[in-house]
PDB file of C-alpha atoms in Angstrom:
ATOM      1  CA  UNK A  94     -29.538 331.069  65.688  1.00 36.00           C
ATOM      2  CA  UNK A  95     -26.143 331.808  64.340  1.00 35.00           C
ATOM      3  CA  UNK A  96     -26.606 332.319  60.399  1.00 36.00           C
ATOM      4  CA  UNK A  97     -24.614 329.558  58.444  1.00 35.00           C
ATOM      5  CA  UNK A  98     -22.436 330.771  55.802  1.00 36.00           C
ATOM      6  CA  UNK A  99     -23.344 330.153  52.088  1.00 38.00           C
ATOM      7  CA  UNK A 100     -22.050 326.702  50.859  1.00 38.00           C
ATOM      8  CA  UNK A 101     -21.680 323.984  48.212  1.00 37.00           C
ATOM      9  CA  UNK A 102     -22.955 320.623  48.604  1.00 37.00           C
ATOM     10  CA  UNK A 103     -20.565 318.045  50.252  1.00 35.00           C
ATOM     11  CA  UNK A 104     -19.529 314.995  48.685  1.00 36.00           C
ATOM     12  CA  UNK A 105     -22.095 312.628  48.076  1.00 34.00           C
ATOM     13  CA  UNK A 106     -20.238 309.480  49.157  1.00 35.00           C
ATOM     14  CA  UNK A 107     -19.515 310.980  52.386  1.00 34.00           C
ATOM     15  CA  UNK A 108     -23.102 311.170  53.175  1.00 35.00           C
ATOM     16  CA  UNK A 109     -26.018 308.524  53.872  1.00 34.00           C
ATOM     17  CA  UNK A 110     -29.735 307.871  53.591  1.00 35.00           C
ATOM     18  CA  UNK A 111     -32.305 308.292  50.898  1.00 36.00           C
ATOM     19  CA  UNK A 112     -32.723 306.134  48.058  1.00 35.00           C
ATOM     20  CA  UNK A 113     -31.461 306.599  44.263  1.00 35.00           C
ATOM     21  CA  UNK A 114     -34.864 305.826  43.247  1.00 41.00           C
ATOM     22  CA  UNK A 115     -36.857 308.808  44.690  1.00 46.00           C
ATOM     23  CA  UNK A 116     -36.339 310.717  41.362  1.00 48.00           C
ATOM     24  CA  UNK A 117     -35.924 308.364  38.483  1.00 50.00           C
ATOM     25  CA  UNK A 118     -34.432 310.047  35.496  1.00 49.00           C
ATOM     26  CA  UNK A 119     -36.062 309.752  31.957  1.00 47.00           C
ATOM     27  CA  UNK A 120     -34.927 308.060  29.284  1.00 42.00           C
ATOM     28  CA  UNK A 121     -31.983 309.815  27.492  1.00 40.00           C
ATOM     29  CA  UNK A 122     -31.097 312.001  30.306  1.00 39.00           C
ATOM     30  CA  UNK A 123     -27.304 311.524  29.774  1.00 38.00           C
ATOM     31  CA  UNK A 124     -27.154 314.990  27.943  1.00 36.00           C
ATOM     32  CA  UNK A 125     -28.121 316.806  30.979  1.00 36.00           C
ATOM     33  CA  UNK A 126     -25.142 315.023  33.269  1.00 39.00           C
ATOM     34  CA  UNK A 127     -23.392 318.358  34.859  1.00 43.00           C
ATOM     35  CA  UNK A 128     -19.544 317.847  33.708  1.00 44.00           C
ATOM     36  CA  UNK A 129     -17.576 316.636  36.803  1.00 55.00           C
ATOM     37  CA  UNK A 130     -13.902 316.488  37.566  1.00 62.00           C
ATOM     38  CA  UNK A 131     -10.944 318.477  38.860  1.00 73.00           C
ATOM     39  CA  UNK A 132     -11.500 321.844  39.533  1.00 81.00           C
ATOM     40  CA  UNK A 133     -10.587 324.353  36.237  1.00 90.00           C
ATOM     41  CA  UNK A 134     -10.657 327.107  38.384  1.00 93.00           C
ATOM     42  CA  UNK A 135      -8.605 327.768  41.743  1.00 93.00           C
ATOM     43  CA  UNK A 136     -11.385 327.727  44.232  1.00 91.00           C
ATOM     44  CA  UNK A 137     -11.613 330.841  46.620  1.00 92.00           C
ATOM     45  CA  UNK A 138      -8.997 332.828  44.660  1.00 96.00           C
ATOM     46  CA  UNK A 139     -10.519 335.655  44.801  1.00 96.00           C
ATOM     47  CA  UNK A 140     -10.072 335.969  48.708  1.00 94.00           C
ATOM     48  CA  UNK A 141      -6.407 335.321  48.543  1.00 95.00           C
ATOM     49  CA  UNK A 142      -3.954 338.302  48.389  1.00 95.00           C
ATOM     50  CA  UNK A 143      -2.728 338.390  44.765  1.00 95.00           C
ATOM     51  CA  UNK A 144      -6.247 338.753  44.222  1.00 96.00           C
ATOM     52  CA  UNK A 145      -6.860 341.888  46.121  1.00 96.00           C
ATOM     53  CA  UNK A 146      -6.583 344.517  43.077  1.00 96.00           C
ATOM     54  CA  UNK A 147      -9.505 342.615  41.760  1.00 96.00           C
ATOM     55  CA  UNK A 148     -11.686 342.242  44.663  1.00 96.00           C
ATOM     56  CA  UNK A 149     -11.488 346.049  45.094  1.00 95.00           C
ATOM     57  CA  UNK A 150     -12.600 346.532  41.693  1.00 96.00           C
ATOM     58  CA  UNK A 151     -16.156 345.114  42.477  1.00 95.00           C
ATOM     59  CA  UNK A 152     -16.331 347.004  45.678  1.00 94.00           C
ATOM     60  CA  UNK A 153     -16.627 350.669  46.556  1.00 90.00           C
ATOM     61  CA  UNK A 154     -15.848 351.920  49.980  1.00 89.00           C
ATOM     62  CA  UNK A 155     -15.657 348.446  51.092  1.00 89.00           C
ATOM     63  CA  UNK A 156     -19.163 347.451  49.931  1.00 91.00           C
ATOM     64  CA  UNK A 157     -20.152 345.563  46.915  1.00 92.00           C
ATOM     65  CA  UNK A 158     -20.466 348.066  43.832  1.00 92.00           C
ATOM     66  CA  UNK A 159     -23.827 348.070  41.440  1.00 90.00           C
ATOM     67  CA  UNK A 160     -23.468 347.653  38.429  1.00 89.00           C
ATOM     68  CA  UNK A 161     -25.670 348.945  35.703  1.00 82.00           C
ATOM     69  CA  UNK A 162     -25.767 347.306  32.290  1.00 79.00           C
ATOM     70  CA  UNK A 163     -23.039 349.405  30.512  1.00 84.00           C
ATOM     71  CA  UNK A 164     -20.644 349.718  33.856  1.00 90.00           C
ATOM     72  CA  UNK A 165     -17.505 347.445  34.252  1.00 93.00           C
ATOM     73  CA  UNK A 166     -14.794 346.950  36.813  1.00 95.00           C
ATOM     74  CA  UNK A 167     -11.956 349.505  36.610  1.00 93.00           C
ATOM     75  CA  UNK A 168      -8.485 348.179  36.883  1.00 94.00           C
ATOM     76  CA  UNK A 169      -5.242 349.293  35.919  1.00 93.00           C
ATOM     77  CA  UNK A 170      -4.093 348.776  32.648  1.00 93.00           C
ATOM     78  CA  UNK A 171      -1.679 346.396  33.528  1.00 93.00           C
ATOM     79  CA  UNK A 172      -3.960 344.153  35.188  1.00 94.00           C
ATOM     80  CA  UNK A 173      -6.709 344.491  32.615  1.00 92.00           C
ATOM     81  CA  UNK A 174      -8.042 340.910  31.965  1.00 95.00           C
ATOM     82  CA  UNK A 175     -10.569 339.339  29.806  1.00 94.00           C
ATOM     83  CA  UNK A 176     -14.438 339.657  30.627  1.00 96.00           C
ATOM     84  CA  UNK A 177     -16.572 336.667  29.845  1.00 96.00           C
ATOM     85  CA  UNK A 178     -20.541 337.276  29.706  1.00 96.00           C
ATOM     86  CA  UNK A 179     -23.055 334.882  30.603  1.00 97.00           C
ATOM     87  CA  UNK A 180     -26.715 334.930  31.572  1.00 97.00           C
ATOM     88  CA  UNK A 181     -28.544 332.767  33.629  1.00 97.00           C
ATOM     89  CA  UNK A 182     -32.009 332.195  34.027  1.00 96.00           C
ATOM     90  CA  UNK A 183     -33.327 331.702  37.847  1.00 95.00           C
ATOM     91  CA  UNK A 184     -36.674 329.590  38.459  1.00 94.00           C
ATOM     92  CA  UNK A 185     -38.119 327.668  41.072  1.00 92.00           C
ATOM     93  CA  UNK A 186     -41.765 327.888  42.562  1.00 90.00           C
ATOM     94  CA  UNK A 187     -43.300 331.155  44.095  1.00 88.00           C
ATOM     95  CA  UNK A 188     -41.693 331.756  47.505  1.00 87.00           C
ATOM     96  CA  UNK A 189     -38.506 329.488  47.582  1.00 89.00           C
ATOM     97  CA  UNK A 190     -36.485 332.849  47.319  1.00 89.00           C
ATOM     98  CA  UNK A 191     -35.186 333.483  43.685  1.00 91.00           C
ATOM     99  CA  UNK A 192     -35.265 337.065  44.403  1.00 90.00           C
ATOM    100  CA  UNK A 193     -33.441 336.953  47.826  1.00 90.00           C
ATOM    101  CA  UNK A 194     -30.709 334.714  46.406  1.00 93.00           C
ATOM    102  CA  UNK A 195     -29.827 336.765  43.257  1.00 93.00           C
ATOM    103  CA  UNK A 196     -29.772 340.043  46.051  1.00 91.00           C
ATOM    104  CA  UNK A 197     -27.326 337.903  48.138  1.00 91.00           C
ATOM    105  CA  UNK A 198     -25.094 337.136  45.137  1.00 94.00           C
ATOM    106  CA  UNK A 199     -25.077 340.614  44.076  1.00 93.00           C
ATOM    107  CA  UNK A 200     -24.224 341.872  47.538  1.00 91.00           C
ATOM    108  CA  UNK A 201     -27.605 344.002  47.652  1.00 88.00           C
ATOM    109  CA  UNK A 202     -29.935 344.180  50.354  1.00 84.00           C
ATOM    110  CA  UNK A 203     -32.507 341.010  50.677  1.00 80.00           C
ATOM    111  CA  UNK A 204     -35.964 341.938  50.616  1.00 72.00           C
ATOM    112  CA  UNK A 205     -37.683 341.859  53.853  1.00 71.00           C
ATOM    113  CA  UNK A 206     -40.826 339.981  53.018  1.00 65.00           C
ATOM    114  CA  UNK A 207     -41.856 337.756  50.044  1.00 63.00           C
ATOM    115  CA  UNK A 208     -43.490 339.592  47.202  1.00 66.00           C
ATOM    116  CA  UNK A 209     -44.184 337.654  43.795  1.00 69.00           C
ATOM    117  CA  UNK A 210     -41.913 339.134  41.200  1.00 68.00           C
ATOM    118  CA  UNK A 211     -44.451 340.699  38.657  1.00 70.00           C
ATOM    119  CA  UNK A 212     -42.290 340.459  35.563  1.00 74.00           C
ATOM    120  CA  UNK A 213     -38.552 339.959  34.689  1.00 85.00           C
ATOM    121  CA  UNK A 214     -35.934 341.376  36.856  1.00 88.00           C
ATOM    122  CA  UNK A 215     -32.435 341.315  35.707  1.00 91.00           C
ATOM    123  CA  UNK A 216     -29.163 341.694  38.001  1.00 93.00           C
ATOM    124  CA  UNK A 217     -25.468 342.138  37.052  1.00 95.00           C
ATOM    125  CA  UNK A 218     -22.535 340.350  39.379  1.00 96.00           C
ATOM    126  CA  UNK A 219     -19.010 340.851  38.291  1.00 97.00           C
ATOM    127  CA  UNK A 220     -16.820 338.044  39.719  1.00 97.00           C
ATOM    128  CA  UNK A 221     -13.289 337.598  38.935  1.00 97.00           C
ATOM    129  CA  UNK A 222     -11.816 334.009  38.879  1.00 97.00           C
ATOM    130  CA  UNK A 223      -8.297 332.404  38.272  1.00 95.00           C
ATOM    131  CA  UNK A 224      -8.118 329.553  35.812  1.00 92.00           C
ATOM    132  CA  UNK A 225      -6.165 326.752  36.775  1.00 88.00           C
ATOM    133  CA  UNK A 226      -2.253 327.069  35.337  1.00 74.00           C
ATOM    134  CA  UNK A 227      -3.263 330.363  34.194  1.00 85.00           C
ATOM    135  CA  UNK A 228      -1.004 333.339  34.837  1.00 88.00           C
ATOM    136  CA  UNK A 229      -4.001 335.547  34.413  1.00 92.00           C
ATOM    137  CA  UNK A 230      -7.391 335.671  35.971  1.00 96.00           C
ATOM    138  CA  UNK A 231     -10.853 336.173  34.356  1.00 96.00           C
ATOM    139  CA  UNK A 232     -13.639 338.397  35.138  1.00 97.00           C
ATOM    140  CA  UNK A 233     -16.815 336.958  34.561  1.00 97.00           C
ATOM    141  CA  UNK A 234     -20.174 338.908  33.973  1.00 97.00           C
ATOM    142  CA  UNK A 235     -23.277 337.170  35.171  1.00 97.00           C
ATOM    143  CA  UNK A 236     -26.662 338.595  34.203  1.00 96.00           C
ATOM    144  CA  UNK A 237     -28.991 337.103  36.469  1.00 96.00           C
ATOM    145  CA  UNK A 238     -32.741 336.681  34.792  1.00 94.00           C
ATOM    146  CA  UNK A 239     -35.346 336.367  37.790  1.00 91.00           C
ATOM    147  CA  UNK A 240     -39.048 335.894  36.753  1.00 84.00           C
ATOM    148  CA  UNK A 241     -41.868 335.342  39.317  1.00 78.00           C
ATOM    149  CA  UNK A 242     -43.519 331.957  38.764  1.00 79.00           C
ATOM    150  CA  UNK A 243     -46.605 332.990  38.606  1.00 79.00           C
ATOM    151  CA  UNK A 244     -45.882 335.452  35.528  1.00 81.00           C
ATOM    152  CA  UNK A 245     -44.236 332.822  33.720  1.00 78.00           C
ATOM    153  CA  UNK A 246     -47.414 330.634  33.713  1.00 77.00           C
ATOM    154  CA  UNK A 247     -49.867 333.642  32.953  1.00 82.00           C
ATOM    155  CA  UNK A 248     -47.528 334.932  29.964  1.00 85.00           C
ATOM    156  CA  UNK A 249     -46.305 332.383  27.674  1.00 85.00           C
ATOM    157  CA  UNK A 250     -43.870 334.786  25.997  1.00 88.00           C
ATOM    158  CA  UNK A 251     -41.988 335.226  29.048  1.00 88.00           C
ATOM    159  CA  UNK A 252     -40.122 331.719  29.597  1.00 89.00           C
ATOM    160  CA  UNK A 253     -38.707 331.969  25.640  1.00 91.00           C
ATOM    161  CA  UNK A 254     -37.459 335.430  26.540  1.00 92.00           C
ATOM    162  CA  UNK A 255     -35.680 334.363  29.810  1.00 90.00           C
ATOM    163  CA  UNK A 256     -34.367 331.371  27.569  1.00 92.00           C
ATOM    164  CA  UNK A 257     -33.021 333.036  24.875  1.00 93.00           C
ATOM    165  CA  UNK A 258     -29.306 333.223  24.454  1.00 94.00           C
ATOM    166  CA  UNK A 259     -29.122 331.902  28.012  1.00 95.00           C
ATOM    167  CA  UNK A 260     -26.060 329.924  29.420  1.00 96.00           C
ATOM    168  CA  UNK A 261     -27.635 328.234  32.462  1.00 97.00           C
ATOM    169  CA  UNK A 262     -30.601 327.775  34.441  1.00 96.00           C
ATOM    170  CA  UNK A 263     -30.558 327.742  38.335  1.00 97.00           C
ATOM    171  CA  UNK A 264     -33.472 325.468  39.439  1.00 97.00           C
ATOM    172  CA  UNK A 265     -34.464 326.409  42.916  1.00 95.00           C
ATOM    173  CA  UNK A 266     -36.418 325.003  45.625  1.00 94.00           C
ATOM    174  CA  UNK A 267     -36.588 325.685  49.647  1.00 93.00           C
ATOM    175  CA  UNK A 268     -35.167 323.332  52.288  1.00 92.00           C
ATOM    176  CA  UNK A 269     -38.425 324.228  54.067  1.00 90.00           C
ATOM    177  CA  UNK A 270     -40.933 323.652  51.355  1.00 91.00           C
ATOM    178  CA  UNK A 271     -40.860 319.872  50.465  1.00 93.00           C
ATOM    179  CA  UNK A 272     -43.035 320.242  47.593  1.00 94.00           C
ATOM    180  CA  UNK A 273     -40.607 322.488  46.028  1.00 94.00           C
ATOM    181  CA  UNK A 274     -38.331 319.978  45.944  1.00 95.00           C
ATOM    182  CA  UNK A 275     -40.451 317.076  44.647  1.00 95.00           C
ATOM    183  CA  UNK A 276     -41.588 319.254  41.979  1.00 94.00           C
ATOM    184  CA  UNK A 277     -38.016 320.067  40.858  1.00 95.00           C
ATOM    185  CA  UNK A 278     -38.253 317.158  38.091  1.00 94.00           C
ATOM    186  CA  UNK A 279     -41.439 318.533  36.653  1.00 93.00           C
ATOM    187  CA  UNK A 280     -40.264 321.772  36.807  1.00 93.00           C
ATOM    188  CA  UNK A 281     -36.839 321.036  34.783  1.00 93.00           C
ATOM    189  CA  UNK A 282     -39.122 319.073  32.029  1.00 91.00           C
ATOM    190  CA  UNK A 283     -41.277 322.233  31.970  1.00 90.00           C
ATOM    191  CA  UNK A 284     -38.509 324.676  31.480  1.00 92.00           C
ATOM    192  CA  UNK A 285     -36.180 322.877  29.119  1.00 91.00           C
ATOM    193  CA  UNK A 286     -36.488 320.714  26.164  1.00 86.00           C
ATOM    194  CA  UNK A 287     -34.497 317.820  24.670  1.00 83.00           C
ATOM    195  CA  UNK A 288     -32.878 320.140  22.311  1.00 84.00           C
ATOM    196  CA  UNK A 289     -31.415 322.709  24.964  1.00 87.00           C
ATOM    197  CA  UNK A 290     -28.458 320.396  26.408  1.00 83.00           C
ATOM    198  CA  UNK A 291     -26.244 323.103  25.913  1.00 87.00           C
ATOM    199  CA  UNK A 292     -27.578 324.847  29.014  1.00 93.00           C
ATOM    200  CA  UNK A 293     -25.674 324.287  32.059  1.00 95.00           C
ATOM    201  CA  UNK A 294     -28.268 323.051  34.642  1.00 95.00           C
ATOM    202  CA  UNK A 295     -27.699 324.145  38.302  1.00 96.00           C
ATOM    203  CA  UNK A 296     -30.014 322.993  41.308  1.00 97.00           C
ATOM    204  CA  UNK A 297     -29.664 325.309  44.537  1.00 96.00           C
ATOM    205  CA  UNK A 298     -31.473 324.657  47.831  1.00 94.00           C
ATOM    206  CA  UNK A 299     -32.319 328.032  49.751  1.00 91.00           C
ATOM    207  CA  UNK A 300     -33.388 328.418  53.218  1.00 87.00           C
ATOM    208  CA  UNK A 301     -30.501 326.106  54.295  1.00 84.00           C
ATOM    209  CA  UNK A 302     -29.588 328.014  57.585  1.00 80.00           C
ATOM    210  CA  UNK A 303     -33.647 327.155  58.871  1.00 74.00           C
ATOM    211  CA  UNK A 304     -32.161 323.737  59.452  1.00 64.00           C
ATOM    212  CA  UNK A 305     -34.558 323.187  62.378  1.00 70.00           C
ATOM    213  CA  UNK A 306     -37.734 323.799  59.932  1.00 69.00           C
ATOM    214  CA  UNK A 307     -36.196 321.521  57.336  1.00 74.00           C
ATOM    215  CA  UNK A 308     -38.545 319.440  55.369  1.00 88.00           C
ATOM    216  CA  UNK A 309     -35.935 318.130  52.738  1.00 90.00           C
ATOM    217  CA  UNK A 310     -33.073 315.794  54.427  1.00 89.00           C
ATOM    218  CA  UNK A 311     -29.399 315.298  53.563  1.00 89.00           C
ATOM    219  CA  UNK A 312     -30.269 312.023  52.348  1.00 91.00           C
ATOM    220  CA  UNK A 313     -33.161 313.188  49.956  1.00 93.00           C
ATOM    221  CA  UNK A 314     -30.251 315.571  48.470  1.00 93.00           C
ATOM    222  CA  UNK A 315     -27.802 313.079  47.960  1.00 94.00           C
ATOM    223  CA  UNK A 316     -30.297 310.760  46.219  1.00 94.00           C
ATOM    224  CA  UNK A 317     -31.497 313.266  43.831  1.00 94.00           C
ATOM    225  CA  UNK A 318     -27.532 314.110  43.345  1.00 94.00           C
ATOM    226  CA  UNK A 319     -26.924 310.313  42.644  1.00 94.00           C
ATOM    227  CA  UNK A 320     -29.690 309.872  40.143  1.00 94.00           C
ATOM    228  CA  UNK A 321     -29.533 312.890  38.254  1.00 93.00           C
ATOM    229  CA  UNK A 322     -26.163 313.851  38.147  1.00 91.00           C
ATOM    230  CA  UNK A 323     -26.702 317.200  38.867  1.00 92.00           C
ATOM    231  CA  UNK A 324     -24.791 318.775  42.055  1.00 90.00           C
ATOM    232  CA  UNK A 325     -26.958 320.788  44.601  1.00 94.00           C
ATOM    233  CA  UNK A 326     -25.800 323.847  45.914  1.00 95.00           C
ATOM    234  CA  UNK A 327     -26.984 325.532  49.089  1.00 92.00           C
ATOM    235  CA  UNK A 328     -27.875 329.008  50.134  1.00 88.00           C
ATOM    236  CA  UNK A 329     -29.086 330.797  53.344  1.00 80.00           C
ATOM    237  CA  UNK A 330     -32.342 332.732  53.280  1.00 68.00           C
ATOM    238  CA  UNK A 331     -30.401 335.740  55.446  1.00 67.00           C
ATOM    239  CA  UNK A 332     -28.818 338.285  53.298  1.00 60.00           C
ATOM    240  CA  UNK A 333     -25.162 337.891  53.000  1.00 63.00           C
ATOM    241  CA  UNK A 334     -24.539 341.600  53.025  1.00 70.00           C
ATOM    242  CA  UNK A 335     -22.361 343.898  50.840  1.00 74.00           C
ATOM    243  CA  UNK A 336     -19.019 344.098  52.444  1.00 83.00           C
ATOM    244  CA  UNK A 337     -15.995 341.390  52.431  1.00 85.00           C
ATOM    245  CA  UNK A 338     -17.677 339.093  54.807  1.00 86.00           C
ATOM    246  CA  UNK A 339     -20.528 338.868  52.599  1.00 87.00           C
ATOM    247  CA  UNK A 340     -18.065 338.391  49.594  1.00 92.00           C
ATOM    248  CA  UNK A 341     -16.571 335.278  51.572  1.00 91.00           C
ATOM    249  CA  UNK A 342     -20.207 333.904  52.121  1.00 90.00           C
ATOM    250  CA  UNK A 343     -21.428 333.884  48.762  1.00 92.00           C
ATOM    251  CA  UNK A 344     -17.861 332.675  47.040  1.00 94.00           C
ATOM    252  CA  UNK A 345     -18.761 328.987  47.290  1.00 93.00           C
ATOM    253  CA  UNK A 346     -21.786 329.424  45.219  1.00 95.00           C
ATOM    254  CA  UNK A 347     -20.262 332.094  42.681  1.00 96.00           C
ATOM    255  CA  UNK A 348     -17.380 330.034  42.222  1.00 96.00           C
ATOM    256  CA  UNK A 349     -19.468 326.877  41.511  1.00 95.00           C
ATOM    257  CA  UNK A 350     -21.577 328.844  38.923  1.00 96.00           C
ATOM    258  CA  UNK A 351     -18.492 330.170  36.999  1.00 96.00           C
ATOM    259  CA  UNK A 352     -16.628 326.779  37.269  1.00 95.00           C
ATOM    260  CA  UNK A 353     -19.432 324.593  35.392  1.00 95.00           C
ATOM    261  CA  UNK A 354     -19.724 327.279  32.941  1.00 96.00           C
ATOM    262  CA  UNK A 355     -15.838 327.820  32.139  1.00 94.00           C
ATOM    263  CA  UNK A 356     -16.016 323.933  31.925  1.00 93.00           C
ATOM    264  CA  UNK A 357     -18.519 323.867  29.382  1.00 93.00           C
ATOM    265  CA  UNK A 358     -16.947 326.402  27.316  1.00 92.00           C
ATOM    266  CA  UNK A 359     -13.310 324.826  27.563  1.00 89.00           C
ATOM    267  CA  UNK A 360     -14.929 321.518  26.440  1.00 89.00           C
ATOM    268  CA  UNK A 361     -16.879 322.948  23.510  1.00 88.00           C
ATOM    269  CA  UNK A 362     -13.620 325.130  22.354  1.00 86.00           C
ATOM    270  CA  UNK A 363     -11.701 321.738  22.745  1.00 84.00           C
ATOM    271  CA  UNK A 364      -9.335 322.952  25.024  1.00 78.00           C
ATOM    272  CA  UNK A 365      -7.547 320.457  27.644  1.00 57.00           C
ATOM    273  CA  UNK A 366      -8.997 321.105  31.061  1.00 57.00           C
ATOM    274  CA  UNK A 367      -5.405 321.216  32.587  1.00 49.00           C
ATOM    275  CA  UNK A 368      -4.168 323.378  29.882  1.00 48.00           C
ATOM    276  CA  UNK A 369      -3.800 327.340  29.833  1.00 46.00           C
ATOM    277  CA  UNK A 370      -6.450 328.470  27.790  1.00 47.00           C
ATOM    278  CA  UNK A 371      -7.646 331.590  26.323  1.00 49.00           C
ATOM    279  CA  UNK A 372     -11.338 332.636  27.361  1.00 50.00           C
ATOM    280  CA  UNK A 373     -13.932 331.625  24.917  1.00 47.00           C
ATOM    281  CA  UNK A 374     -15.221 334.015  22.389  1.00 45.00           C
TER     282      UNK A 374
END
């Protein structure tokens, strides 16, 4: 079967099926609602001709560069742009594909089989994007923190460490494991407390390209989005690859992640979303 590309959720109003009562939102959930509206970043900008020097900065010999903690993309002085750093905690039921998702987003090989992550694994991804109405792009430095579900349940100190100074939490479920989808509300309640509303919540459905084996329907996803006000992103289980084609396949997910983070910070800084704004400190 030909693998599908990484894609984001379709417009909920364009899909049918499911009932919004499937996952009743808890009282006071309004603080968790994801900010929506017109894009604050130019979608797909990194794949456009003007972005070529910035795309080249995250590649080495036409393959994605693997960046260490102290490394950054190298650009000519005239093209130097701000770098904004975010920490993202990736969580979900064991086996949903947390490590595989991070590997795909980073352009590194996806593990051939499932092995429970024993502790915390961190991966750095640089992703250039351009704010709307701005003359200059921004390079987003994303630190993904991946921790095995079994380790989180066994060692109490791991969850606070993963959430410390985090900017977003990615809640994962698998389209081929309905229980992982049905456990999302409990997972969100277990991971985040009522005083952590500043964290961006992102839900990602993995193994979307295994549609014949899907246990979660489009109607289920639309019902969840409508009830919880959270956008669901979709990712395939096959590696995206480290070349330019792989960049194109993961671009929708990475664009969506930095879009939500940038929107949150612009709102917090009191910057009108249609205006030119400086990167948040």
